[in-house]
Amino acid sequence: MRSTLELEQMRSTLEEAIVETRSTPVENRPRLPRLALSKRNRAVVRALNPMLVTYLEASRDLCETDSILFGAALAICHIIGAKLSTAGRATGQSSAIPAWRIRIEERIARSRALIGKLICFRSGNTRPRIVRTVRMAFAGTNSDQKRLYKSMERPIVSGTGPAPNQADTVAYWRSLWSKPVNHNEGPWTEVVVSQCAGITPMDPVIITPDDVA
């Protein structure tokens, strides 16, 4: 028997996988591995089956149904930790797409899905699916925030020797910035000056308060 938190995480994974599949061209979909019919894998399938009813009932055509079923299979692979091939299908067209581009497109699709849900939540949409996503996003933000504060509270250790005192620091930077330097502009400035010698200077422009009133 799975806990409520596990079911919510599985539901979120399923939704993200379906959104990702809908926004990915068929030729760029990853290859799904063949999974063993173990008790654990069957339990995951049984847990996801009731969640598919809402998506399948709202499906309008076979293409959308195909995206839902493929997204469900993709979600199962994510949940059980199966390795996926991101190189696309074994065709000349898909193999020419770099792996980095596929990864970026997948991240963009997931980000768009999350941003869309946040916009719906701000506009007053409080459907359970939207609220679940927002709560998980806030939980992740709070976790990252706590991790950041803990890292800032830890003492920073850098270098292998003692830190320099103020007098040594001032002397070091003064030795760099107090030395006079003769800049060599190079002959190219003379070329530019000679090229601009025939240009008529522009008349001075006087701006009065009436011009900006």
Tab-separated table of C-alpha atoms in Angstrom, residues 9-189:
chain	number	residue	atom	x	y	z
A	9	GLN	CA	4.641	12.286	-6.525
A	10	MET	CA	3.648	9.607	-9.037
A	11	ARG	CA	0.716	11.732	-10.202
A	12	SER	CA	3.016	14.729	-10.685
A	13	THR	CA	5.545	12.592	-12.586
A	14	LEU	CA	2.768	11.273	-14.827
A	15	GLU	CA	1.481	14.762	-15.589
A	16	GLU	CA	4.964	16.084	-16.410
A	17	ALA	CA	5.673	13.098	-18.661
A	18	ILE	CA	2.419	13.582	-20.600
A	19	VAL	CA	3.084	17.315	-21.053
A	20	GLU	CA	6.632	16.565	-22.154
A	21	THR	CA	5.413	13.963	-24.661
A	22	ARG	CA	2.813	16.318	-26.140
A	23	SER	CA	5.434	19.000	-26.765
A	24	THR	CA	8.026	16.614	-28.238
A	25	PRO	CA	7.870	15.557	-31.910
A	26	VAL	CA	7.334	11.841	-32.447
A	27	GLU	CA	10.744	11.443	-34.082
A	28	ASN	CA	12.449	12.956	-31.015
A	29	ARG	CA	10.825	10.731	-28.420
A	30	PRO	CA	13.266	8.638	-26.392
A	31	ARG	CA	13.452	4.886	-26.806
A	32	LEU	CA	11.632	3.101	-24.001
A	33	PRO	CA	13.435	0.072	-22.565
A	34	ARG	CA	11.796	-3.299	-22.137
A	35	LEU	CA	10.884	-3.638	-18.461
A	36	ALA	CA	10.857	-6.825	-16.460
A	37	LEU	CA	7.491	-7.997	-15.129
A	38	SER	CA	8.578	-7.785	-11.511
A	39	LYS	CA	6.250	-7.223	-8.574
A	40	ARG	CA	7.560	-3.686	-8.106
A	41	ASN	CA	6.992	-2.726	-11.737
A	42	ARG	CA	3.510	-4.233	-11.742
A	43	ALA	CA	2.669	-2.298	-8.579
A	44	VAL	CA	3.699	0.953	-10.254
A	45	VAL	CA	1.515	0.165	-13.276
A	46	ARG	CA	-1.464	-0.660	-11.050
A	47	ALA	CA	-1.006	2.622	-9.180
A	48	LEU	CA	-0.892	4.696	-12.384
A	49	ASN	CA	-3.810	3.010	-14.157
A	50	PRO	CA	-6.567	4.869	-12.219
A	51	MET	CA	-4.780	8.179	-12.807
A	52	LEU	CA	-5.020	7.734	-16.585
A	53	VAL	CA	-8.817	7.741	-16.614
A	54	THR	CA	-9.068	11.548	-16.461
A	55	TYR	CA	-6.644	12.022	-19.358
A	56	LEU	CA	-8.166	9.302	-21.555
A	57	GLU	CA	-11.716	10.564	-21.052
A	58	ALA	CA	-10.637	14.041	-22.195
A	59	SER	CA	-8.756	12.712	-25.233
A	60	ARG	CA	-10.123	14.014	-28.536
A	61	ASP	CA	-8.295	11.863	-31.076
A	62	LEU	CA	-5.884	8.967	-31.491
A	63	CYS	CA	-2.827	11.237	-31.555
A	64	GLU	CA	-3.670	12.618	-28.127
A	65	THR	CA	-4.372	9.129	-26.821
A	66	ASP	CA	-1.004	8.007	-28.148
A	67	SER	CA	0.699	10.895	-26.318
A	68	ILE	CA	-1.083	9.978	-23.083
A	69	LEU	CA	-0.112	6.301	-23.260
A	70	PHE	CA	3.477	7.069	-24.234
A	71	GLY	CA	3.673	9.643	-21.430
A	72	ALA	CA	2.389	7.035	-18.976
A	73	ALA	CA	5.069	4.573	-20.101
A	74	LEU	CA	7.668	7.333	-19.814
A	75	ALA	CA	6.463	8.160	-16.292
A	76	ILE	CA	6.807	4.510	-15.265
A	77	CYS	CA	10.401	4.506	-16.506
A	78	HIS	CA	11.116	7.656	-14.486
A	79	ILE	CA	9.509	6.244	-11.342
A	80	ILE	CA	11.383	2.937	-11.367
A	81	GLY	CA	14.627	4.584	-12.472
A	82	ALA	CA	14.987	2.914	-15.871
A	83	LYS	CA	17.619	4.333	-18.207
A	84	LEU	CA	16.296	6.059	-21.322
A	85	SER	CA	18.032	6.666	-24.615
A	86	THR	CA	17.886	10.401	-25.418
A	87	ALA	CA	19.342	9.963	-28.896
A	88	GLY	CA	15.934	9.569	-30.508
A	89	ARG	CA	14.891	6.822	-32.892
A	90	ALA	CA	17.333	5.084	-35.175
A	91	THR	CA	16.731	7.217	-38.242
A	92	GLY	CA	19.012	9.518	-40.124
A	93	GLN	CA	16.923	12.564	-39.277
A	94	SER	CA	16.736	11.969	-35.522
A	95	SER	CA	20.353	10.855	-35.165
A	96	ALA	CA	21.458	14.188	-36.626
A	97	ILE	CA	19.908	16.073	-33.691
A	98	PRO	CA	22.550	16.720	-31.013
A	99	ALA	CA	21.888	15.303	-27.568
A	100	TRP	CA	22.392	18.713	-25.938
A	101	ARG	CA	19.604	20.189	-28.068
A	102	ILE	CA	17.218	17.408	-27.080
A	103	ARG	CA	18.014	17.954	-23.403
A	104	ILE	CA	17.451	21.709	-23.703
A	105	GLU	CA	14.133	21.200	-25.518
A	106	GLU	CA	12.999	18.780	-22.818
A	107	ARG	CA	13.892	21.266	-20.087
A	108	ILE	CA	12.067	24.034	-21.946
A	109	ALA	CA	8.961	21.851	-22.238
A	110	ARG	CA	8.990	21.057	-18.515
A	111	SER	CA	9.576	24.709	-17.625
A	112	ARG	CA	6.707	25.830	-19.868
A	113	ALA	CA	4.398	23.322	-18.222
A	114	LEU	CA	5.330	24.536	-14.740
A	115	ILE	CA	5.052	28.219	-15.710
A	116	GLY	CA	1.633	27.564	-17.238
A	117	LYS	CA	0.402	26.002	-14.001
A	118	LEU	CA	1.751	28.881	-11.930
A	119	ILE	CA	-0.007	31.376	-14.216
A	120	CYS	CA	-3.263	29.421	-13.866
A	121	PHE	CA	-2.873	29.464	-10.078
A	122	ARG	CA	-2.292	33.238	-10.039
A	123	SER	CA	-5.375	33.774	-12.177
A	124	GLY	CA	-7.528	32.001	-9.589
A	125	ASN	CA	-7.547	28.421	-10.892
A	126	THR	CA	-7.565	26.260	-7.751
A	127	ARG	CA	-8.078	22.852	-9.284
A	128	PRO	CA	-6.432	20.119	-7.183
A	129	ARG	CA	-3.917	19.310	-9.918
A	130	ILE	CA	-2.763	22.950	-10.139
A	131	VAL	CA	-2.605	23.346	-6.354
A	132	ARG	CA	-0.538	20.154	-6.011
A	133	THR	CA	2.025	21.426	-8.500
A	134	VAL	CA	2.270	24.826	-6.785
A	135	ARG	CA	2.721	23.219	-3.370
A	136	MET	CA	5.492	20.971	-4.662
A	137	ALA	CA	7.198	23.953	-6.330
A	138	PHE	CA	7.028	25.953	-3.098
A	139	ALA	CA	8.343	22.981	-1.119
A	140	GLY	CA	11.305	22.704	-3.473
A	141	THR	CA	11.969	26.443	-3.190
A	142	ASN	CA	11.900	26.297	0.618
A	143	SER	CA	14.271	23.329	0.588
A	144	ASP	CA	16.699	25.166	-1.691
A	145	GLN	CA	16.428	28.238	0.521
A	146	LYS	CA	17.277	26.278	3.681
A	147	ARG	CA	20.210	24.632	1.931
A	148	LEU	CA	21.482	28.046	0.820
A	149	TYR	CA	21.226	29.534	4.310
A	150	LYS	CA	23.053	26.556	5.826
A	151	SER	CA	25.846	26.905	3.293
A	152	MET	CA	26.106	30.632	4.088
A	153	GLU	CA	26.301	29.944	7.824
A	154	ARG	CA	29.208	27.547	7.415
A	155	PRO	CA	32.647	29.167	7.753
A	156	ILE	CA	34.351	29.769	4.434
A	157	VAL	CA	37.742	28.107	4.258
A	158	SER	CA	39.964	29.201	1.394
A	159	GLY	CA	43.697	29.116	0.857
A	160	THR	CA	46.335	27.208	2.771
A	161	GLY	CA	47.998	29.981	4.813
A	162	PRO	CA	46.965	32.772	7.153
A	163	ALA	CA	45.028	35.712	5.754
A	164	PRO	CA	47.082	38.884	5.072
A	165	ASN	CA	46.700	41.824	7.400
A	166	GLN	CA	45.400	45.216	6.329
A	167	ALA	CA	48.837	46.817	5.907
A	168	ASP	CA	50.048	44.063	3.567
A	169	THR	CA	46.845	44.268	1.535
A	170	VAL	CA	47.114	48.047	1.121
A	171	ALA	CA	50.797	47.791	0.195
A	172	TYR	CA	50.080	45.125	-2.422
A	173	TRP	CA	47.368	47.062	-4.236
A	174	ARG	CA	49.260	50.339	-3.912
A	175	SER	CA	52.236	48.744	-5.662
A	176	LEU	CA	49.956	47.890	-8.590
A	177	TRP	CA	47.900	51.064	-8.937
A	178	SER	CA	50.417	53.744	-7.908
A	179	LYS	CA	52.939	53.080	-10.660
A	180	PRO	CA	52.736	55.517	-13.599
A	181	VAL	CA	52.000	53.830	-16.923
A	182	ASN	CA	52.732	55.209	-20.392
A	183	HIS	CA	50.036	54.040	-22.791
A	184	ASN	CA	51.096	53.392	-26.354
A	185	GLU	CA	48.091	54.195	-28.482
A	186	GLY	CA	49.748	52.733	-31.569
A	187	PRO	CA	49.835	54.041	-35.125
A	188	TRP	CA	46.217	53.140	-35.819
A	189	THR	CA	45.027	56.281	-34.003
